[in-house]
PDB file of C-alpha atoms in Angstrom:
ATOM      1  CA  UNK A   1      -0.219   0.001   0.077  1.00  0.00           C
ATOM      2  CA  UNK A   2       1.408   3.572  -0.889  1.00  0.00           C
ATOM      3  CA  UNK A   3       0.621   6.532   1.272  1.00  0.00           C
ATOM      4  CA  UNK A   4       1.365  10.119   0.227  1.00  0.00           C
ATOM      5  CA  UNK A   5       2.356  12.526   3.244  1.00  0.00           C
ATOM      6  CA  UNK A   6       3.889  15.887   3.770  1.00  0.00           C
ATOM      7  CA  UNK A   7       7.742  15.514   5.045  1.00  0.00           C
ATOM      8  CA  UNK A   8       8.058  16.351   8.479  1.00  0.00           C
ATOM      9  CA  UNK A   9      11.232  16.728  10.853  1.00  0.00           C
ATOM     10  CA  UNK A  10      11.147  12.905  11.486  1.00  0.00           C
ATOM     11  CA  UNK A  11      11.733  12.373   7.586  1.00  0.00           C
ATOM     12  CA  UNK A  12      14.903  13.849   6.653  1.00  0.00           C
ATOM     13  CA  UNK A  13      16.883  10.793   6.029  1.00  0.00           C
ATOM     14  CA  UNK A  14      14.259   9.333   4.004  1.00  0.00           C
ATOM     15  CA  UNK A  15      13.918  12.714   2.010  1.00  0.00           C
ATOM     16  CA  UNK A  16      17.683  13.163   1.664  1.00  0.00           C
ATOM     17  CA  UNK A  17      18.002   9.642   0.261  1.00  0.00           C
ATOM     18  CA  UNK A  18      15.361  10.270  -2.497  1.00  0.00           C
ATOM     19  CA  UNK A  19      16.704  13.924  -2.993  1.00  0.00           C
ATOM     20  CA  UNK A  20      20.212  12.467  -3.499  1.00  0.00           C
ATOM     21  CA  UNK A  21      18.957  10.090  -6.125  1.00  0.00           C
ATOM     22  CA  UNK A  22      17.240  12.817  -7.882  1.00  0.00           C
ATOM     23  CA  UNK A  23      20.394  14.964  -7.978  1.00  0.00           C
ATOM     24  CA  UNK A  24      22.629  12.145  -8.963  1.00  0.00           C
ATOM     25  CA  UNK A  25      20.384  11.572 -12.004  1.00  0.00           C
ATOM     26  CA  UNK A  26      19.884  14.886 -13.292  1.00  0.00           C
ATOM     27  CA  UNK A  27      23.694  15.749 -12.678  1.00  0.00           C
ATOM     28  CA  UNK A  28      23.447  17.838  -9.269  1.00  0.00           C
ATOM     29  CA  UNK A  29      24.952  15.567  -7.060  1.00  0.00           C
ATOM     30  CA  UNK A  30      27.759  17.968  -6.258  1.00  0.00           C
ATOM     31  CA  UNK A  31      25.232  20.180  -4.458  1.00  0.00           C
ATOM     32  CA  UNK A  32      27.016  21.353  -1.189  1.00  0.00           C
ATOM     33  CA  UNK A  33      25.847  20.073   2.256  1.00  0.00           C
ATOM     34  CA  UNK A  34      24.672  23.828   3.174  1.00  0.00           C
ATOM     35  CA  UNK A  35      22.391  23.851   0.423  1.00  0.00           C
ATOM     36  CA  UNK A  36      20.815  20.671   1.199  1.00  0.00           C
ATOM     37  CA  UNK A  37      20.656  21.610   4.905  1.00  0.00           C
ATOM     38  CA  UNK A  38      18.791  25.122   3.881  1.00  0.00           C
ATOM     39  CA  UNK A  39      16.293  23.362   1.457  1.00  0.00           C
ATOM     40  CA  UNK A  40      15.204  20.821   4.317  1.00  0.00           C
ATOM     41  CA  UNK A  41      14.961  23.830   6.705  1.00  0.00           C
ATOM     42  CA  UNK A  42      12.807  25.721   4.117  1.00  0.00           C
ATOM     43  CA  UNK A  43      10.769  22.349   3.672  1.00  0.00           C
ATOM     44  CA  UNK A  44      10.192  21.976   7.381  1.00  0.00           C
ATOM     45  CA  UNK A  45       9.462  25.757   8.195  1.00  0.00           C
ATOM     46  CA  UNK A  46       5.896  26.889   7.837  1.00  0.00           C
ATOM     47  CA  UNK A  47       6.890  30.356   6.903  1.00  0.00           C
ATOM     48  CA  UNK A  48       8.350  29.073   3.448  1.00  0.00           C
ATOM     49  CA  UNK A  49       5.717  28.177   0.770  1.00  0.00           C
ATOM     50  CA  UNK A  50       7.905  24.964   0.145  1.00  0.00           C
ATOM     51  CA  UNK A  51       6.806  21.543   0.797  1.00  0.00           C
ATOM     52  CA  UNK A  52       8.171  17.873   0.208  1.00  0.00           C
ATOM     53  CA  UNK A  53       5.806  15.303  -0.163  1.00  0.00           C
ATOM     54  CA  UNK A  54       6.789  11.466   0.259  1.00  0.00           C
ATOM     55  CA  UNK A  55       5.367   8.482  -1.289  1.00  0.00           C
ATOM     56  CA  UNK A  56       5.750   5.871   1.432  1.00  0.00           C
ATOM     57  CA  UNK A  57       5.384   2.124   0.558  1.00  0.00           C
ATOM     58  CA  UNK A  58       6.077  -1.091   2.362  1.00  0.00           C
ATOM     59  CA  UNK A  59       9.684  -0.629   2.058  1.00  0.00           C
ATOM     60  CA  UNK A  60       9.793   2.958   2.884  1.00  0.00           C
ATOM     61  CA  UNK A  61       9.899   6.105   0.893  1.00  0.00           C
ATOM     62  CA  UNK A  62       9.944   5.623  -2.842  1.00  0.00           C
ATOM     63  CA  UNK A  63       8.799   8.928  -4.098  1.00  0.00           C
ATOM     64  CA  UNK A  64       9.217  12.558  -3.637  1.00  0.00           C
ATOM     65  CA  UNK A  65       7.546  15.863  -4.725  1.00  0.00           C
ATOM     66  CA  UNK A  66       8.559  19.518  -4.068  1.00  0.00           C
ATOM     67  CA  UNK A  67       5.961  22.064  -4.559  1.00  0.00           C
ATOM     68  CA  UNK A  68       5.907  25.771  -3.904  1.00  0.00           C
ATOM     69  CA  UNK A  69       2.716  27.480  -3.377  1.00  0.00           C
ATOM     70  CA  UNK A  70       2.570  31.073  -4.886  1.00  0.00           C
ATOM     71  CA  UNK A  71       0.000  33.896  -5.499  1.00  0.00           C
ATOM     72  CA  UNK A  72      -1.476  34.069  -8.994  1.00  0.00           C
ATOM     73  CA  UNK A  73      -2.077  37.496 -11.058  1.00  0.00           C
ATOM     74  CA  UNK A  74      -5.306  36.408 -12.778  1.00  0.00           C
ATOM     75  CA  UNK A  75      -6.838  34.851  -9.428  1.00  0.00           C
ATOM     76  CA  UNK A  76      -6.941  35.476  -5.612  1.00  0.00           C
ATOM     77  CA  UNK A  77      -6.395  31.666  -5.751  1.00  0.00           C
ATOM     78  CA  UNK A  78      -2.760  30.031  -5.070  1.00  0.00           C
ATOM     79  CA  UNK A  79      -0.999  28.309  -7.807  1.00  0.00           C
ATOM     80  CA  UNK A  80       1.311  25.357  -7.274  1.00  0.00           C
ATOM     81  CA  UNK A  81       4.476  24.720  -8.824  1.00  0.00           C
ATOM     82  CA  UNK A  82       5.519  21.273  -8.734  1.00  0.00           C
ATOM     83  CA  UNK A  83       9.450  21.861  -8.976  1.00  0.00           C
ATOM     84  CA  UNK A  84      10.492  18.187  -8.610  1.00  0.00           C
ATOM     85  CA  UNK A  85       8.964  14.950  -9.059  1.00  0.00           C
ATOM     86  CA  UNK A  86      11.224  11.945  -8.426  1.00  0.00           C
ATOM     87  CA  UNK A  87      10.385   8.078  -8.065  1.00  0.00           C
ATOM     88  CA  UNK A  88      13.195   5.810  -7.004  1.00  0.00           C
ATOM     89  CA  UNK A  89      14.230   3.446  -9.769  1.00  0.00           C
ATOM     90  CA  UNK A  90      13.360   0.553  -7.552  1.00  0.00           C
ATOM     91  CA  UNK A  91       9.593   1.630  -7.589  1.00  0.00           C
ATOM     92  CA  UNK A  92       9.448   2.764 -11.230  1.00  0.00           C
ATOM     93  CA  UNK A  93       6.446   1.653 -13.121  1.00  0.00           C
ATOM     94  CA  UNK A  94       4.251   1.038 -10.117  1.00  0.00           C
ATOM     95  CA  UNK A  95       2.156   4.251 -10.148  1.00  0.00           C
ATOM     96  CA  UNK A  96       4.171   6.418  -7.669  1.00  0.00           C
ATOM     97  CA  UNK A  97       4.368   9.409  -9.850  1.00  0.00           C
ATOM     98  CA  UNK A  98       0.728   9.181 -10.595  1.00  0.00           C
ATOM     99  CA  UNK A  99      -0.269   8.988  -6.788  1.00  0.00           C
ATOM    100  CA  UNK A 100       2.068  11.898  -6.059  1.00  0.00           C
ATOM    101  CA  UNK A 101       0.394  14.147  -8.624  1.00  0.00           C
ATOM    102  CA  UNK A 102      -3.146  12.587  -8.021  1.00  0.00           C
ATOM    103  CA  UNK A 103      -2.608  13.335  -4.187  1.00  0.00           C
ATOM    104  CA  UNK A 104      -1.618  16.922  -4.939  1.00  0.00           C
ATOM    105  CA  UNK A 105      -4.583  17.270  -7.243  1.00  0.00           C
ATOM    106  CA  UNK A 106      -6.931  16.295  -4.370  1.00  0.00           C
ATOM    107  CA  UNK A 107      -5.074  18.486  -2.017  1.00  0.00           C
ATOM    108  CA  UNK A 108      -5.425  21.477  -4.304  1.00  0.00           C
ATOM    109  CA  UNK A 109      -9.003  21.160  -4.630  1.00  0.00           C
ATOM    110  CA  UNK A 110      -9.660  21.014  -0.876  1.00  0.00           C
ATOM    111  CA  UNK A 111      -7.427  24.139  -0.396  1.00  0.00           C
ATOM    112  CA  UNK A 112      -8.711  26.100  -3.375  1.00  0.00           C
ATOM    113  CA  UNK A 113      -5.697  26.190  -5.493  1.00  0.00           C
ATOM    114  CA  UNK A 114      -6.078  27.476  -8.940  1.00  0.00           C
ATOM    115  CA  UNK A 115      -3.738  24.874 -10.552  1.00  0.00           C
ATOM    116  CA  UNK A 116      -0.662  22.750 -10.351  1.00  0.00           C
ATOM    117  CA  UNK A 117       1.763  23.404 -12.974  1.00  0.00           C
ATOM    118  CA  UNK A 118       5.355  21.991 -13.992  1.00  0.00           C
ATOM    119  CA  UNK A 119       7.844  21.540 -16.587  1.00  0.00           C
ATOM    120  CA  UNK A 120       9.836  18.775 -18.025  1.00  0.00           C
ATOM    121  CA  UNK A 121      12.767  18.321 -20.085  1.00  0.00           C
ATOM    122  CA  UNK A 122      11.909  17.648 -23.637  1.00  0.00           C
ATOM    123  CA  UNK A 123      14.121  14.573 -23.766  1.00  0.00           C
ATOM    124  CA  UNK A 124      12.172  13.287 -20.779  1.00  0.00           C
ATOM    125  CA  UNK A 125       9.805  10.980 -22.753  1.00  0.00           C
ATOM    126  CA  UNK A 126       9.017   8.710 -20.294  1.00  0.00           C
ATOM    127  CA  UNK A 127       7.770  11.233 -17.724  1.00  0.00           C
ATOM    128  CA  UNK A 128       5.783  12.758 -20.810  1.00  0.00           C
ATOM    129  CA  UNK A 129       4.013   9.837 -21.498  1.00  0.00           C
ATOM    130  CA  UNK A 130       2.564   9.876 -17.912  1.00  0.00           C
ATOM    131  CA  UNK A 131       1.956  13.821 -18.000  1.00  0.00           C
ATOM    132  CA  UNK A 132       0.068  13.465 -21.756  1.00  0.00           C
ATOM    133  CA  UNK A 133      -2.529  10.997 -19.770  1.00  0.00           C
ATOM    134  CA  UNK A 134      -3.091  13.196 -16.568  1.00  0.00           C
ATOM    135  CA  UNK A 135      -2.636  16.863 -17.569  1.00  0.00           C
ATOM    136  CA  UNK A 136      -2.844  19.377 -20.262  1.00  0.00           C
ATOM    137  CA  UNK A 137      -0.001  20.526 -22.322  1.00  0.00           C
ATOM    138  CA  UNK A 138       0.614  24.057 -22.318  1.00  0.00           C
ATOM    139  CA  UNK A 139       2.420  25.585 -25.590  1.00  0.00           C
ATOM    140  CA  UNK A 140       4.592  28.002 -23.640  1.00  0.00           C
ATOM    141  CA  UNK A 141       8.259  28.549 -24.037  1.00  0.00           C
ATOM    142  CA  UNK A 142      10.463  29.333 -21.004  1.00  0.00           C
ATOM    143  CA  UNK A 143      13.179  31.698 -20.893  1.00  0.00           C
ATOM    144  CA  UNK A 144      15.541  32.267 -18.234  1.00  0.00           C
ATOM    145  CA  UNK A 145      18.556  34.418 -17.049  1.00  0.00           C
ATOM    146  CA  UNK A 146      21.214  32.764 -15.012  1.00  0.00           C
ATOM    147  CA  UNK A 147      22.219  35.074 -12.428  1.00  0.00           C
ATOM    148  CA  UNK A 148      24.158  32.652 -10.004  1.00  0.00           C
ATOM    149  CA  UNK A 149      27.892  32.343 -10.821  1.00  0.00           C
TER     150      UNK A 149
END
């Protein structure tokens, strides 16, 4: 059985294991401990609009979602940016990503969010197969200016 929950202070070890897998997969495995520590502090601090959601099965935590809730200029309702979605390789194909997104959708409807949105790399065809089944693709182009040195 799979349960989705918000990460709490006692979940640091499981969260960090999943976050480390995600970072290694996407080439961010050189993240400094201070950054990881700071991210964790933001997640568990109610003053920040960031949350971590864990998918927990019989064998422990197998999935992770990071969300950021923020205001929206066309509505008084908040919108949710799904910044990270990760499923441990040992749990792929078992519906974990679908369960995480479905839980966020349920939670968002209860909380009155306007929408949930996310982006994915255009080469990530496996994730896109899921996203095409459960969401509408927006025809947006994303630009960015990197300010970090």
